[in-house]
Amino acid sequence: MNNQSFFISQRVINTVQSLPESLRGKIADALAAEMFFGQSPESTLNPVQMVYYVMIKDYVNRDTRAAVTA
């Protein structure tokens, strides 16, 4: 298991909360599954959901880098 830290910023929380309810849970579940268990989201998300997932995951990665270097 990868022992990597991550940072969930207010921007990430606001973005997830702003998603339609039909997407919100799936995206949050996929993020948690990857971050905590290393499970790939590709088997659980459709292509449209993957676009949202990749965008939010990029926010997490950027915010984590910023928090580590701050």
CSV table of N, CA and C in Angstrom, one decimal:
chain,number,residue,atom,x,y,z
A,1,MET,N,0.8,-1.2,0.0
A,1,MET,CA,0.0,0.0,0.0
A,1,MET,C,0.9,1.2,0.0
A,2,ASN,N,0.5,2.2,-0.8
A,2,ASN,CA,1.2,3.5,-0.9
A,2,ASN,C,0.9,4.3,0.4
A,3,ASN,N,2.0,4.8,1.0
A,3,ASN,CA,1.9,5.6,2.3
A,3,ASN,C,2.0,7.0,2.0
A,4,GLN,N,1.1,7.6,1.2
A,4,GLN,CA,1.2,9.0,0.7
A,4,GLN,C,0.1,9.8,1.4
A,5,SER,N,0.4,11.0,1.8
A,5,SER,CA,-0.6,11.9,2.4
A,5,SER,C,-1.3,12.7,1.3
A,6,PHE,N,-2.5,13.2,1.6
A,6,PHE,CA,-3.2,14.0,0.7
A,6,PHE,C,-4.0,15.1,1.4
A,7,PHE,N,-4.3,16.1,0.8
A,7,PHE,CA,-4.9,17.3,1.4
A,7,PHE,C,-6.3,17.5,0.7
A,8,ILE,N,-7.3,17.6,1.4
A,8,ILE,CA,-8.7,17.9,0.9
A,8,ILE,C,-9.0,19.3,1.3
A,9,SER,N,-8.9,20.2,0.3
A,9,SER,CA,-9.1,21.6,0.5
A,9,SER,C,-10.6,22.0,0.4
A,10,GLN,N,-10.8,23.2,0.9
A,10,GLN,CA,-12.2,23.7,0.8
A,10,GLN,C,-12.7,23.8,-0.7
A,11,ARG,N,-11.7,24.0,-1.6
A,11,ARG,CA,-12.1,24.0,-3.0
A,11,ARG,C,-12.6,22.7,-3.5
A,12,VAL,N,-11.9,21.6,-3.0
A,12,VAL,CA,-12.4,20.2,-3.4
A,12,VAL,C,-13.8,20.0,-2.8
A,13,ILE,N,-13.9,20.3,-1.5
A,13,ILE,CA,-15.2,20.1,-0.8
A,13,ILE,C,-16.3,20.8,-1.6
A,14,ASN,N,-16.1,22.1,-1.9
A,14,ASN,CA,-17.1,22.9,-2.6
A,14,ASN,C,-17.4,22.4,-3.9
A,15,THR,N,-16.4,21.9,-4.6
A,15,THR,CA,-16.6,21.3,-6.0
A,15,THR,C,-17.5,20.1,-5.9
A,16,VAL,N,-17.1,19.2,-5.0
A,16,VAL,CA,-17.9,18.0,-4.8
A,16,VAL,C,-19.4,18.3,-4.4
A,17,GLN,N,-19.5,19.2,-3.5
A,17,GLN,CA,-20.9,19.6,-3.1
A,17,GLN,C,-21.7,20.3,-4.2
A,18,SER,N,-21.0,20.9,-5.1
A,18,SER,CA,-21.7,21.6,-6.2
A,18,SER,C,-22.2,20.6,-7.3
A,19,LEU,N,-21.7,19.4,-7.3
A,19,LEU,CA,-22.1,18.4,-8.3
A,19,LEU,C,-23.5,18.0,-8.1
A,20,PRO,N,-24.2,17.7,-9.2
A,20,PRO,CA,-25.6,17.1,-9.1
A,20,PRO,C,-25.5,15.9,-8.1
A,21,GLU,N,-26.6,15.8,-7.4
A,21,GLU,CA,-26.6,14.7,-6.4
A,21,GLU,C,-26.4,13.3,-7.0
A,22,SER,N,-26.8,13.1,-8.2
A,22,SER,CA,-26.6,11.8,-8.9
A,22,SER,C,-25.1,11.5,-9.1
A,23,LEU,N,-24.2,12.6,-9.2
A,23,LEU,CA,-22.8,12.4,-9.4
A,23,LEU,C,-22.0,12.4,-8.1
A,24,ARG,N,-22.5,13.2,-7.1
A,24,ARG,CA,-21.8,13.5,-5.9
A,24,ARG,C,-21.3,12.3,-5.2
A,25,GLY,N,-22.2,11.4,-4.9
A,25,GLY,CA,-21.8,10.2,-4.2
A,25,GLY,C,-20.9,9.3,-4.9
A,26,LYS,N,-21.1,9.1,-6.2
A,26,LYS,CA,-20.2,8.3,-7.0
A,26,LYS,C,-18.8,8.8,-7.1
A,27,ILE,N,-18.7,10.1,-7.2
A,27,ILE,CA,-17.3,10.7,-7.3
A,27,ILE,C,-16.6,10.7,-6.0
A,28,ALA,N,-17.4,11.0,-4.9
A,28,ALA,CA,-16.8,10.9,-3.6
A,28,ALA,C,-16.4,9.5,-3.2
A,29,ASP,N,-17.2,8.5,-3.5
A,29,ASP,CA,-16.8,7.1,-3.3
A,29,ASP,C,-15.6,6.7,-4.1
A,30,ALA,N,-15.5,7.1,-5.3
A,30,ALA,CA,-14.4,6.8,-6.1
A,30,ALA,C,-13.1,7.4,-5.6
A,31,LEU,N,-13.2,8.7,-5.2
A,31,LEU,CA,-12.0,9.4,-4.6
A,31,LEU,C,-11.5,8.6,-3.3
A,32,ALA,N,-12.5,8.3,-2.5
A,32,ALA,CA,-12.1,7.6,-1.2
A,32,ALA,C,-11.6,6.2,-1.5
A,33,ALA,N,-12.1,5.5,-2.4
A,33,ALA,CA,-11.7,4.2,-2.7
A,33,ALA,C,-10.2,4.2,-3.3
A,34,GLU,N,-9.9,5.2,-4.1
A,34,GLU,CA,-8.6,5.3,-4.6
A,34,GLU,C,-7.6,5.7,-3.5
A,35,MET,N,-8.0,6.8,-2.8
A,35,MET,CA,-7.0,7.3,-1.8
A,35,MET,C,-6.8,6.4,-0.6
A,36,PHE,N,-7.8,5.7,-0.2
A,36,PHE,CA,-7.7,4.8,1.0
A,36,PHE,C,-7.3,3.4,0.7
A,37,PHE,N,-7.8,2.9,-0.5
A,37,PHE,CA,-7.6,1.5,-0.8
A,37,PHE,C,-6.8,1.2,-2.1
A,38,GLY,N,-6.5,2.3,-2.8
A,38,GLY,CA,-5.7,2.1,-4.0
A,38,GLY,C,-6.5,1.5,-5.2
A,39,GLN,N,-7.9,1.6,-5.1
A,39,GLN,CA,-8.7,1.0,-6.1
A,39,GLN,C,-8.9,2.0,-7.3
A,40,SER,N,-8.7,1.5,-8.5
A,40,SER,CA,-8.9,2.3,-9.6
A,40,SER,C,-10.4,2.7,-9.9
A,41,PRO,N,-10.7,3.9,-10.2
A,41,PRO,CA,-12.1,4.3,-10.4
A,41,PRO,C,-12.7,3.9,-11.7
A,42,GLU,N,-11.8,3.5,-12.6
A,42,GLU,CA,-12.2,3.2,-14.0
A,42,GLU,C,-13.3,2.1,-14.1
A,43,SER,N,-13.3,1.2,-13.2
A,43,SER,CA,-14.3,0.1,-13.3
A,43,SER,C,-15.7,0.5,-12.7
A,44,THR,N,-15.7,1.6,-12.0
A,44,THR,CA,-17.0,2.0,-11.3
A,44,THR,C,-17.6,3.3,-11.9
A,45,LEU,N,-16.8,4.0,-12.7
A,45,LEU,CA,-17.3,5.3,-13.2
A,45,LEU,C,-17.5,5.2,-14.7
A,46,ASN,N,-18.5,5.9,-15.3
A,46,ASN,CA,-18.7,5.9,-16.7
A,46,ASN,C,-17.8,7.1,-17.2
A,47,PRO,N,-17.7,7.2,-18.5
A,47,PRO,CA,-16.7,8.3,-19.1
A,47,PRO,C,-17.1,9.7,-18.6
A,48,VAL,N,-18.3,10.1,-18.5
A,48,VAL,CA,-18.7,11.4,-18.1
A,48,VAL,C,-18.3,11.6,-16.6
A,49,GLN,N,-18.6,10.6,-15.8
A,49,GLN,CA,-18.2,10.7,-14.4
A,49,GLN,C,-16.7,10.7,-14.2
A,50,MET,N,-15.9,10.0,-15.1
A,50,MET,CA,-14.5,10.1,-15.1
A,50,MET,C,-13.9,11.5,-15.3
A,51,VAL,N,-14.6,12.2,-16.2
A,51,VAL,CA,-14.2,13.6,-16.4
A,51,VAL,C,-14.2,14.4,-15.1
A,52,TYR,N,-15.3,14.3,-14.4
A,52,TYR,CA,-15.4,15.0,-13.1
A,52,TYR,C,-14.4,14.5,-12.1
A,53,TYR,N,-14.2,13.2,-12.1
A,53,TYR,CA,-13.3,12.6,-11.2
A,53,TYR,C,-11.9,13.1,-11.4
A,54,VAL,N,-11.4,13.1,-12.7
A,54,VAL,CA,-10.1,13.5,-13.0
A,54,VAL,C,-9.9,15.0,-12.6
A,55,MET,N,-10.9,15.8,-12.9
A,55,MET,CA,-10.8,17.2,-12.5
A,55,MET,C,-10.6,17.4,-11.0
A,56,ILE,N,-11.4,16.7,-10.2
A,56,ILE,CA,-11.4,16.8,-8.8
A,56,ILE,C,-10.1,16.2,-8.2
A,57,LYS,N,-9.7,15.1,-8.8
A,57,LYS,CA,-8.4,14.5,-8.4
A,57,LYS,C,-7.3,15.4,-8.7
A,58,ASP,N,-7.3,16.1,-9.8
A,58,ASP,CA,-6.2,17.1,-10.1
A,58,ASP,C,-6.2,18.2,-9.0
A,59,TYR,N,-7.4,18.7,-8.6
A,59,TYR,CA,-7.5,19.6,-7.5
A,59,TYR,C,-6.8,19.1,-6.2
A,60,VAL,N,-7.1,17.9,-5.9
A,60,VAL,CA,-6.5,17.2,-4.7
A,60,VAL,C,-5.0,17.2,-4.8
A,61,ASN,N,-4.5,16.8,-6.0
A,61,ASN,CA,-3.1,16.7,-6.2
A,61,ASN,C,-2.4,18.1,-6.1
A,62,ARG,N,-3.0,19.1,-6.7
A,62,ARG,CA,-2.4,20.4,-6.7
A,62,ARG,C,-2.4,21.0,-5.3
A,63,ASP,N,-3.6,20.8,-4.6
A,63,ASP,CA,-3.7,21.4,-3.3
A,63,ASP,C,-2.8,20.6,-2.3
A,64,THR,N,-2.5,19.4,-2.5
A,64,THR,CA,-1.6,18.6,-1.7
A,64,THR,C,-0.2,19.1,-1.9
A,65,ARG,N,0.2,19.3,-3.1
A,65,ARG,CA,1.5,19.8,-3.4
A,65,ARG,C,1.7,21.2,-2.8
A,66,ALA,N,0.7,22.1,-2.9
A,66,ALA,CA,0.8,23.4,-2.3
A,66,ALA,C,0.9,23.4,-0.8
A,67,ALA,N,0.1,22.5,-0.2
A,67,ALA,CA,0.2,22.4,1.3
A,67,ALA,C,1.5,21.8,1.8
A,68,VAL,N,2.1,20.9,1.0
A,68,VAL,CA,3.4,20.3,1.4
A,68,VAL,C,4.5,21.4,1.3
A,69,THR,N,4.4,22.2,0.3
A,69,THR,CA,5.5,23.2,0.0
A,69,THR,C,5.3,24.5,0.8
A,70,ALA,N,4.2,24.6,1.4
A,70,ALA,CA,3.9,25.9,2.1
A,70,ALA,C,4.6,26.0,3.4
